[in-house]
Each structure stands twice: as structure tokens, then as C-alpha cells.
PDB file of C-alpha atoms in Angstrom:
ATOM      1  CA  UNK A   1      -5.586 -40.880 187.069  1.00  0.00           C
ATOM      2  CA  UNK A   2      -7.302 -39.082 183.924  1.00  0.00           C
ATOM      3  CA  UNK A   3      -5.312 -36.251 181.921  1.00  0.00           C
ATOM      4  CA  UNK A   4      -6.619 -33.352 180.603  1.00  0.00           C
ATOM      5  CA  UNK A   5      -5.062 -30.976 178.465  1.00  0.00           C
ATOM      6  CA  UNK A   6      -6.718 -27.188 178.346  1.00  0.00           C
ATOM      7  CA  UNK A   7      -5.905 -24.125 175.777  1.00  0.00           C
ATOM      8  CA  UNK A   8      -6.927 -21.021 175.508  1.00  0.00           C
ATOM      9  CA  UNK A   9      -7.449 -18.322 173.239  1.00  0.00           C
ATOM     10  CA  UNK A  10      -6.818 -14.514 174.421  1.00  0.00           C
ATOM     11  CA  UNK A  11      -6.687 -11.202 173.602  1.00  0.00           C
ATOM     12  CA  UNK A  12      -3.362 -10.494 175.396  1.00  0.00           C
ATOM     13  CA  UNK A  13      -0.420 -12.385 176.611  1.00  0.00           C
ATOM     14  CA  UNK A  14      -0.650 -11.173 180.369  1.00  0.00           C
ATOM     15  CA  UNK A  15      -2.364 -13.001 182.980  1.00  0.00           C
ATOM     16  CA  UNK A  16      -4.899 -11.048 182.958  1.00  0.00           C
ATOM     17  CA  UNK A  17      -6.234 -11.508 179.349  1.00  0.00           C
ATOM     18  CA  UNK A  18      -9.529 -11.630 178.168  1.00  0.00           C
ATOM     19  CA  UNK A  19     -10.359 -14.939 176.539  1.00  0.00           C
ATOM     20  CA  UNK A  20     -11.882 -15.502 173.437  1.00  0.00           C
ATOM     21  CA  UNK A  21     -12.602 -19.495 173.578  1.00  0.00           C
ATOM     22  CA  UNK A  22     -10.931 -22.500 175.954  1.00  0.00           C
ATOM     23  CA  UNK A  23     -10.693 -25.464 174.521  1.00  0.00           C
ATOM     24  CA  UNK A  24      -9.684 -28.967 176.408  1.00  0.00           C
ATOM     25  CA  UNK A  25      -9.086 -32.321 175.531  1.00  0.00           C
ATOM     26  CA  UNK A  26      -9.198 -35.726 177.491  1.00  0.00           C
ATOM     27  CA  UNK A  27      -6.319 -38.065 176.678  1.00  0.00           C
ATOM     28  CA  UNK A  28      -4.747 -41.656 177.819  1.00  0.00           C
ATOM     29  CA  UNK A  29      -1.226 -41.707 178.466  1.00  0.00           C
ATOM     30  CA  UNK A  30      -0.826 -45.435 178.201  1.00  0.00           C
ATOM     31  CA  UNK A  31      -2.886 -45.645 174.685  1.00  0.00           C
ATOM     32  CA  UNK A  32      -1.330 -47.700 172.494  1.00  0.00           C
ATOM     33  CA  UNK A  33      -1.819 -46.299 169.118  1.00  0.00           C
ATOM     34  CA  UNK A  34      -2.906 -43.128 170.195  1.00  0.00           C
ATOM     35  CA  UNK A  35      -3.341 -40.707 173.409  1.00  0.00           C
ATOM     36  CA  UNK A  36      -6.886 -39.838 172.122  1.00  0.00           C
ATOM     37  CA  UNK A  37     -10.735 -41.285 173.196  1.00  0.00           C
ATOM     38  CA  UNK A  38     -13.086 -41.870 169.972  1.00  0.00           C
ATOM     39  CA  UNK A  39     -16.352 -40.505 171.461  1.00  0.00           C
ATOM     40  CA  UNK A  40     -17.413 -43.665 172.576  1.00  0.00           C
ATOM     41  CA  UNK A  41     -16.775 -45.420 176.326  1.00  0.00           C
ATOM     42  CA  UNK A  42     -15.637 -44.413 178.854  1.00  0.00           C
ATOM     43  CA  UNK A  43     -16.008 -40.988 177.458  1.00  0.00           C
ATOM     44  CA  UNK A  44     -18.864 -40.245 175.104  1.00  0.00           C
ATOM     45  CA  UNK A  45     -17.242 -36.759 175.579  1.00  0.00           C
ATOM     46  CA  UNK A  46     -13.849 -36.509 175.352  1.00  0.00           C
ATOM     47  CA  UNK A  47     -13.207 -32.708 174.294  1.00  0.00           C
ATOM     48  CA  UNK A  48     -14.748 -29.397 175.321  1.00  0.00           C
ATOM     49  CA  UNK A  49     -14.979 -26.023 173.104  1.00  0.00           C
ATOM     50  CA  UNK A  50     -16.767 -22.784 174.031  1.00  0.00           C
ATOM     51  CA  UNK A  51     -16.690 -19.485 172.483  1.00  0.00           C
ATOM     52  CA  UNK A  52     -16.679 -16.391 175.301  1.00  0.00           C
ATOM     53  CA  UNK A  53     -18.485 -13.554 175.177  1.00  0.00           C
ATOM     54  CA  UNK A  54     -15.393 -10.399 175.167  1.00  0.00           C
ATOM     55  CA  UNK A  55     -17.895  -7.851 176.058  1.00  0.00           C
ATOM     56  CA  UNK A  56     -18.605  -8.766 179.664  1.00  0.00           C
ATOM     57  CA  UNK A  57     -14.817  -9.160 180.009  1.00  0.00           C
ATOM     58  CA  UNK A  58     -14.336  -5.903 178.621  1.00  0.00           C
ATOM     59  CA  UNK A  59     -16.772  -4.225 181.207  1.00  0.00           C
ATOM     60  CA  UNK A  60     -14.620  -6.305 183.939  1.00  0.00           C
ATOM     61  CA  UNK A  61     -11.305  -4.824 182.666  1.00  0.00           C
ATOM     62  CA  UNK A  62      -9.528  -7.822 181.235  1.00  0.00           C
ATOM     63  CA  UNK A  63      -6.646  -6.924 179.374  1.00  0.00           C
ATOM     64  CA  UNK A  64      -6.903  -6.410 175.625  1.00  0.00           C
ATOM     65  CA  UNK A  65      -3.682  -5.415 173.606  1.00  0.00           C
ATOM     66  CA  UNK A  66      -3.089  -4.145 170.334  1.00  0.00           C
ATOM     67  CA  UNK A  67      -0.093  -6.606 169.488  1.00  0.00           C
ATOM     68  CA  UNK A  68      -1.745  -9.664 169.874  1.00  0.00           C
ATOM     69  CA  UNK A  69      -5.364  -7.641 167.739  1.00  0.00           C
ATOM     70  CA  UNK A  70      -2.771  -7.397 165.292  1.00  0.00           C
ATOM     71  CA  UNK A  71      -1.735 -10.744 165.307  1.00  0.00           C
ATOM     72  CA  UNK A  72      -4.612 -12.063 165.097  1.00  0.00           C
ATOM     73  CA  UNK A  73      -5.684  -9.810 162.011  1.00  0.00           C
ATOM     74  CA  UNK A  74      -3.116 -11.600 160.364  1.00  0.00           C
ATOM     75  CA  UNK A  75      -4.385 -15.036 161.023  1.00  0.00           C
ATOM     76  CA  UNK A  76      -5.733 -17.137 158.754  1.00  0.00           C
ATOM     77  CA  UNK A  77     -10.011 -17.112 158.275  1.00  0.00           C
ATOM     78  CA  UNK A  78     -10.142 -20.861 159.545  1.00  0.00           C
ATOM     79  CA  UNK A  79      -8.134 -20.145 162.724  1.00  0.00           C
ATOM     80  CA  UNK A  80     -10.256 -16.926 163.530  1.00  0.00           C
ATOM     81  CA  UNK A  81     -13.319 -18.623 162.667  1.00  0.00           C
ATOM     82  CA  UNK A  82     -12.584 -21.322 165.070  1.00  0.00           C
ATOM     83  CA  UNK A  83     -12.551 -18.948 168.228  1.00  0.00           C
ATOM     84  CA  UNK A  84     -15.182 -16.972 167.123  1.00  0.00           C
ATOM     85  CA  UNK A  85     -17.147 -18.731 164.322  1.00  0.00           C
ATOM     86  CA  UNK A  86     -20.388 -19.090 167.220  1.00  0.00           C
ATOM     87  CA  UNK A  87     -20.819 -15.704 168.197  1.00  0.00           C
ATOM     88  CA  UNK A  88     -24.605 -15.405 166.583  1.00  0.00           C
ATOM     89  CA  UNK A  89     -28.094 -14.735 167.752  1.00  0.00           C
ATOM     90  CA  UNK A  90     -28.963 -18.811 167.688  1.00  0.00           C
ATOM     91  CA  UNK A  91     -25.714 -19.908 169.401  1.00  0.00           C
ATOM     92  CA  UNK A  92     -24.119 -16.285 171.293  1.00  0.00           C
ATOM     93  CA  UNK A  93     -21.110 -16.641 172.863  1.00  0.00           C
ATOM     94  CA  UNK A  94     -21.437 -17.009 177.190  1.00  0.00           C
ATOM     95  CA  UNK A  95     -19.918 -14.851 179.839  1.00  0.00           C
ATOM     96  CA  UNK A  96     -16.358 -16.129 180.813  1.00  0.00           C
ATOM     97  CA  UNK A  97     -18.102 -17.325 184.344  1.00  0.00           C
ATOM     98  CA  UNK A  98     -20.294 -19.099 182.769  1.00  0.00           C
ATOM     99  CA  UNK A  99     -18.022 -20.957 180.323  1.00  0.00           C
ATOM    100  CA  UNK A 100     -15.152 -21.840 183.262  1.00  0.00           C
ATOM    101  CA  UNK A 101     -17.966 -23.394 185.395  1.00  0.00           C
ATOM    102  CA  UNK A 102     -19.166 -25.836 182.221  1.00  0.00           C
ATOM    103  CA  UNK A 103     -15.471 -26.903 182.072  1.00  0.00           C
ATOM    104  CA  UNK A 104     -15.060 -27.456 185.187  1.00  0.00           C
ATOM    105  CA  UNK A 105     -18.369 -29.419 185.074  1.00  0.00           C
ATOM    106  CA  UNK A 106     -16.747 -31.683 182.305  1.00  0.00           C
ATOM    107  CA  UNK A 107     -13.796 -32.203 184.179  1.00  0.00           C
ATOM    108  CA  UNK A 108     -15.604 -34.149 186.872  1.00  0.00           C
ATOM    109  CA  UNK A 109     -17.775 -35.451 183.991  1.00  0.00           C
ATOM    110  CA  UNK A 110     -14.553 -37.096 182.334  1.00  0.00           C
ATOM    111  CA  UNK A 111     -13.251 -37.720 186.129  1.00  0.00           C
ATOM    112  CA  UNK A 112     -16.744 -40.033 186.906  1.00  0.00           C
ATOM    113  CA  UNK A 113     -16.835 -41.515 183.238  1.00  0.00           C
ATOM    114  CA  UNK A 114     -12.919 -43.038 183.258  1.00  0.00           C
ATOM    115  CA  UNK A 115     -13.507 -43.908 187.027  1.00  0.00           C
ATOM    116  CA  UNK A 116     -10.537 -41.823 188.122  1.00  0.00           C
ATOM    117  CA  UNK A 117      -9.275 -40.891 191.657  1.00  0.00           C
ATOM    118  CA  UNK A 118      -7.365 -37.664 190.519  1.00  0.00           C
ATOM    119  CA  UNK A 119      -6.708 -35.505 187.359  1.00  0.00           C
ATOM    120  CA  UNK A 120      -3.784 -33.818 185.767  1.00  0.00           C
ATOM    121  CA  UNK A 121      -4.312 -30.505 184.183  1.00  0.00           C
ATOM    122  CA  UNK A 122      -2.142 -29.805 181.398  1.00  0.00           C
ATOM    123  CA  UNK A 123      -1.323 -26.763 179.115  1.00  0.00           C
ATOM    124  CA  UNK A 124       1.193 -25.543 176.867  1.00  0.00           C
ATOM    125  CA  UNK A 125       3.990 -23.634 179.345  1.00  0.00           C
ATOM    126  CA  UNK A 126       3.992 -22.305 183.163  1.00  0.00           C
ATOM    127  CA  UNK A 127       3.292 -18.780 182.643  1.00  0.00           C
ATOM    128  CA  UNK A 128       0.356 -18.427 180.438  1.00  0.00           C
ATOM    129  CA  UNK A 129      -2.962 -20.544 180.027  1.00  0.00           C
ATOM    130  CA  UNK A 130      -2.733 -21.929 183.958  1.00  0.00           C
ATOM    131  CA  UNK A 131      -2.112 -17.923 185.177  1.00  0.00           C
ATOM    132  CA  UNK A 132      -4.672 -16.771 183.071  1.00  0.00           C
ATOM    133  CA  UNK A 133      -7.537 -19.290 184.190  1.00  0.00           C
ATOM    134  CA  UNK A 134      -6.079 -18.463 187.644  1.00  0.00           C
ATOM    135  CA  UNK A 135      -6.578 -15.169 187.576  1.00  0.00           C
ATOM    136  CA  UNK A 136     -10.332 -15.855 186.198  1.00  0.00           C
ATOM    137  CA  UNK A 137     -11.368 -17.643 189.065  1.00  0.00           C
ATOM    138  CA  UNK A 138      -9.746 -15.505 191.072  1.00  0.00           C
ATOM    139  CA  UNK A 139     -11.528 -12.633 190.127  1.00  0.00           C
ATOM    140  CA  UNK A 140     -15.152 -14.309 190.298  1.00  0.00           C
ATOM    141  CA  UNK A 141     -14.403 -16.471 193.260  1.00  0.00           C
ATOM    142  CA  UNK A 142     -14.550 -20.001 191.349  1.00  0.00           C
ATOM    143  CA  UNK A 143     -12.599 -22.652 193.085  1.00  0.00           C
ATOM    144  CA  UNK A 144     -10.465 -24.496 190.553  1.00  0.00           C
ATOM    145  CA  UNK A 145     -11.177 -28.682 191.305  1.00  0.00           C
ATOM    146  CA  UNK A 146      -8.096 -29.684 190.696  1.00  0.00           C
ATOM    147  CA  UNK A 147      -4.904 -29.889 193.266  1.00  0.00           C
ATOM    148  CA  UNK A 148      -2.484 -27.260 192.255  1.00  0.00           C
ATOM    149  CA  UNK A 149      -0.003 -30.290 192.697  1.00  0.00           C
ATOM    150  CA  UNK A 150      -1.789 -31.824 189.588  1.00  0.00           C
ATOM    151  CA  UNK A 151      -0.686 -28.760 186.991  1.00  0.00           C
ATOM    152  CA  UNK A 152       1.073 -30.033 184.311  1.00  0.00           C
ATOM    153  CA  UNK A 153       3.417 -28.509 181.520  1.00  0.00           C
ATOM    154  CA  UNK A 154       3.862 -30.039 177.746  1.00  0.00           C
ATOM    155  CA  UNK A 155       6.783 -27.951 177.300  1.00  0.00           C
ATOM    156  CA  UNK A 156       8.453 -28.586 180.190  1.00  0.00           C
ATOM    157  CA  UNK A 157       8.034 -32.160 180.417  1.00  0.00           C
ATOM    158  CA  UNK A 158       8.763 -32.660 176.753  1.00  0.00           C
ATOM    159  CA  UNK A 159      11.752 -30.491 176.709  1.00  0.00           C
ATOM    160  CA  UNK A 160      13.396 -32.095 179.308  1.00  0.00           C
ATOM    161  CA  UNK A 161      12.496 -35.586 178.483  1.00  0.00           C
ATOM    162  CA  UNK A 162      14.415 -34.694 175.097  1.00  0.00           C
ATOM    163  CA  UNK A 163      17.523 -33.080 177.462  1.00  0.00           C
ATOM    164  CA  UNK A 164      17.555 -36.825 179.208  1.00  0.00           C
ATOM    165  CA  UNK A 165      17.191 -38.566 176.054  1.00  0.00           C
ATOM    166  CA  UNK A 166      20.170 -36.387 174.409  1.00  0.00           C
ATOM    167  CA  UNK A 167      22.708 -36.832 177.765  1.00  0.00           C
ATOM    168  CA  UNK A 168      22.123 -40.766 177.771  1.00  0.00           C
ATOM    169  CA  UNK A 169      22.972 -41.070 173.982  1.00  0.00           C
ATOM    170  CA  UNK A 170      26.158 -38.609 174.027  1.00  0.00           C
ATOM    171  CA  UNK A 171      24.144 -36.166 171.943  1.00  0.00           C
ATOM    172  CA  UNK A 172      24.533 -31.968 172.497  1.00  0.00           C
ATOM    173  CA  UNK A 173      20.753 -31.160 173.158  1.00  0.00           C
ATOM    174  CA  UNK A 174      19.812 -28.209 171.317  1.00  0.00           C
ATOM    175  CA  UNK A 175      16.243 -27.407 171.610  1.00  0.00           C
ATOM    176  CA  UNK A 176      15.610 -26.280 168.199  1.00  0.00           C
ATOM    177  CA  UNK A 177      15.993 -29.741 166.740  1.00  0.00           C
ATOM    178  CA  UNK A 178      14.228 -31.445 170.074  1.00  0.00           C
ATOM    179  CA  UNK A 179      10.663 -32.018 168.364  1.00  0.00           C
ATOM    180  CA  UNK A 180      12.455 -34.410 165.543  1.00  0.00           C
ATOM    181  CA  UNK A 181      12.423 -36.844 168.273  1.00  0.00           C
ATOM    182  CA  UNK A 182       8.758 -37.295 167.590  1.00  0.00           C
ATOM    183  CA  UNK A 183       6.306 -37.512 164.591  1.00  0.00           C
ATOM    184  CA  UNK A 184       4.547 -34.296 163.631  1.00  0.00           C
ATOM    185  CA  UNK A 185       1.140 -33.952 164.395  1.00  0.00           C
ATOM    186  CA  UNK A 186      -0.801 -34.161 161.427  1.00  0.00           C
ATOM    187  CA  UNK A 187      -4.493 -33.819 161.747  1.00  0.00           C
ATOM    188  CA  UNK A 188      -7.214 -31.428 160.205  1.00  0.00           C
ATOM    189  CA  UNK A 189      -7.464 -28.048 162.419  1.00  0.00           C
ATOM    190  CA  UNK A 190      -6.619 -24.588 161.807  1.00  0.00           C
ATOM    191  CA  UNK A 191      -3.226 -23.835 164.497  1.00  0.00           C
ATOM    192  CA  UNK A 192      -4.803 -21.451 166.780  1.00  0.00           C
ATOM    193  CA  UNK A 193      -7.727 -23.798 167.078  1.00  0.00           C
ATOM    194  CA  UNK A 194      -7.993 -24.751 170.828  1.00  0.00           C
ATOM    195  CA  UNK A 195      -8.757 -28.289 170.178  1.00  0.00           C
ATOM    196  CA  UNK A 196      -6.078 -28.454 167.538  1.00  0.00           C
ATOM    197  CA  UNK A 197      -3.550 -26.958 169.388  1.00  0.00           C
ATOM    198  CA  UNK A 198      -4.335 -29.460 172.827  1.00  0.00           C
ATOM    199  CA  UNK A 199      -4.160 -32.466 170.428  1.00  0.00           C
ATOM    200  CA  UNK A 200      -0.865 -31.011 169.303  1.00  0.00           C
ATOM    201  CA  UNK A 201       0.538 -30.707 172.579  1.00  0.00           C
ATOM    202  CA  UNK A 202      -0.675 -33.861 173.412  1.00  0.00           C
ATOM    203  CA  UNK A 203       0.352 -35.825 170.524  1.00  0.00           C
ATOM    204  CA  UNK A 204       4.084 -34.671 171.101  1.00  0.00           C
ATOM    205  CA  UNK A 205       3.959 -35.444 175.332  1.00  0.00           C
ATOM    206  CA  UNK A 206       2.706 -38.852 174.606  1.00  0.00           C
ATOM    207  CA  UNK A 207       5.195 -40.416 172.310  1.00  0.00           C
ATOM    208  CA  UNK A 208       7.748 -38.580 174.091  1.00  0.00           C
ATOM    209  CA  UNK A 209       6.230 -40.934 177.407  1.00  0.00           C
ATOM    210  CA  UNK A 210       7.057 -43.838 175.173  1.00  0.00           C
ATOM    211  CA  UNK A 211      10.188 -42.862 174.254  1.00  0.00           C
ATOM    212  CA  UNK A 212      11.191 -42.494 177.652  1.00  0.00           C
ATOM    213  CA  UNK A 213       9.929 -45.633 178.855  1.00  0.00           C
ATOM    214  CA  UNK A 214      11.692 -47.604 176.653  1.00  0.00           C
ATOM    215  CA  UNK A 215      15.243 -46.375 178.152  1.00  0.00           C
ATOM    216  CA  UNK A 216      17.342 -48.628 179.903  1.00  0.00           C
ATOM    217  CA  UNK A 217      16.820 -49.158 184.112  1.00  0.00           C
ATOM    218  CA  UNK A 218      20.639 -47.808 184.777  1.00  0.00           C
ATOM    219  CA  UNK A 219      19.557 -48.892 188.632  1.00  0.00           C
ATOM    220  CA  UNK A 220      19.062 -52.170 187.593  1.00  0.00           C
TER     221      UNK A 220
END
């Protein structure tokens, strides 16, 4: 088993939002320092970043809205430069097909490289990043290589994980003060950055693994 963590970029927050980049990153849950490859074996490429080209899902009616234009007008010039720093003449930007299909590519790339039967495919909530690249490969007919039964959730997992940890110490859970149970992730990136934001995500779910690991067998 091999996770993979996945974020995207968009110019909306409905399902059917354009994208402006995807970015995914290939992680160990049972790393002992850290959750995170370093570029050499297995994986001599653990993360994957591409820009998207927004006309071609303009012509092909993606949503665009003008909350989330302004929103990102107000963003800071490293965080829109990461989503759309390669949109040039010597590296342009590739049609949304195009881009899905590499990732999936790399997913069985990663898959091969660590040896692994199966793959978990996480993102950051239920409703948003997994129903948006559904509705992509919905609309060009691209089959999605990974079992439905292997989506995962950071938020989810980590919120509850923090709910269990809370109930077996006596503790009210409130989930404002739930991401004090773990270190913050400090890293260079720009938020907004797809690869900063998976390592992020990541960075929380896997000490949160730890922690949970660590509690007492009450079957025992």
C-alpha cells in the first residue's frame, strides 16, 4: 500500500470548477522522521505539479466564479505565481485531459517504483478536490485507477482521530484547538501552492497516525 495525497487549484468551489494546476505528493505512513521520500529510491519522483491551460476549460464550460477571481486577486504574488508561474511560450500550460492522464501515469509510476499492491488517494475534505477530478473524468471519459474504496480524507481522519484522542483523556473536543495536537508544518511554500498545501495535509495526518498508535489496546 502506497499513499498519495492530490490538491488542486480552481477557479470555483463547485464540482465543476475549472482547474488552474493539481499538485500531488507521495508519502510513507510508517516513516519515522518524516512521511516524505527525498527524490531518491524507491521514488526518484515523489511529487507531481502541472499548470492547466483555463482556456480549453473555458470553451468546455467549467465553472469560473467571481468570488473565488476575487480571492485570488488578493493572494499573495508567490502563491499566484505557483499555479500559474509556467504559462509561457517555452513551457505553456496543457489541456486539463492532458494533465489528469500524466497524473494518473505517475500514480502507477509511484505504484511500480514502491512495489505496491494498492493506493490510497488522499485530499483535503469529501466534497471538493475528489468531486472535482470526478467530474473531469467524467466529462472526458477518463477512468480514474484507483478503487473508489481507496479515497481518503485528511480532514476527516484527522478530525476524528483528535475526537478519539480527546474522549480517552476526559478532554471536551473542540475543533478549533484540534491541530495543537500536532507540530505546525513549517516548510518553504507559498499556502495555495499545491505541493505545499499536500505536504501540509500530510504532515498533520501522519503524526496524528503516531499519535494514535501509541494509545493504549483497551481490548487487551
Amino acid at each position: 500500500m502506497i499513499d498519495i495525497t492530490f490538491d488542486l487549484e480552481t477557479c470555483s468551489l463547485r464540482p465543476t470548477a475549472a482547474v488552474m494546476s493539481i499538485g500531488a505528493v507521495a508519502w510513507n505512513r510508517n516513516g519515522e522522521d518524516t512521511p516524505f521520500f527525498d527524490e531518491r529510491k524507491p521514488i526518484a519522483y515523489p511529487t507531481f505539479s502541472a499548470h492547466v491551460d483555463l482556456r480549453g476549460m473555458f470553451i468546455d464550460g467549467f465553472t469560473f466564479d467571481a468570488d473565488t477571481a476575487k480571492w485570488w486577486s488578493e493572494r499573495s504574488d508567490e502563491a499566484k505565481d505557483a499555479v500559474l508561474g509556467d504559462d509561457n511560450e517555452g513551457m505553456p500550460c496543457s489541456p486539463i485531459q492532458a494533465v489528469v492522464k500524466d497524473f494518473f501515469r505517475w500514480i502507477d509510476y509511484v505504484k511500480k517504483a514502491c512495489d505496491a499492491t494498492e493506493v490510497n488517494l488522499w485530499c483535503q475534505g469529501t466534497d471538493f478536490d475528489m468531486a472535482i477530478l470526478r467530474n473531469i473524468c467524467y466529462k472526458y471519459h477518463i477512468e480514474i485507477p484507483i478503487s473508489h474504496n481507496n479515497f481518503r480524507d485528511h480532514r476527516t481522519f484527522y478530525m476524528e482521530g483528535a475526537a478519539h484522542i480527546c474522549r480517552l483523556s476526559g478532554t471536551a473536543f473542540m475543533a478549533e484547538i484540534a491541530y495543537d495536537l500536532v507540530d505546525a508544518y513549517e516548510a518553504l511554500g507559498a499556502a495555495h501552492d499545491p505541493l505545499y498545501d499536500c505536504r501540509k495535509s500530510i504532515h498533520s495526518t501522519w503524526q496524528m497516525m503516531k499519535h494514535l498508535s501509541c494509545l493504549p489496546d483497551h481490548d487487551s
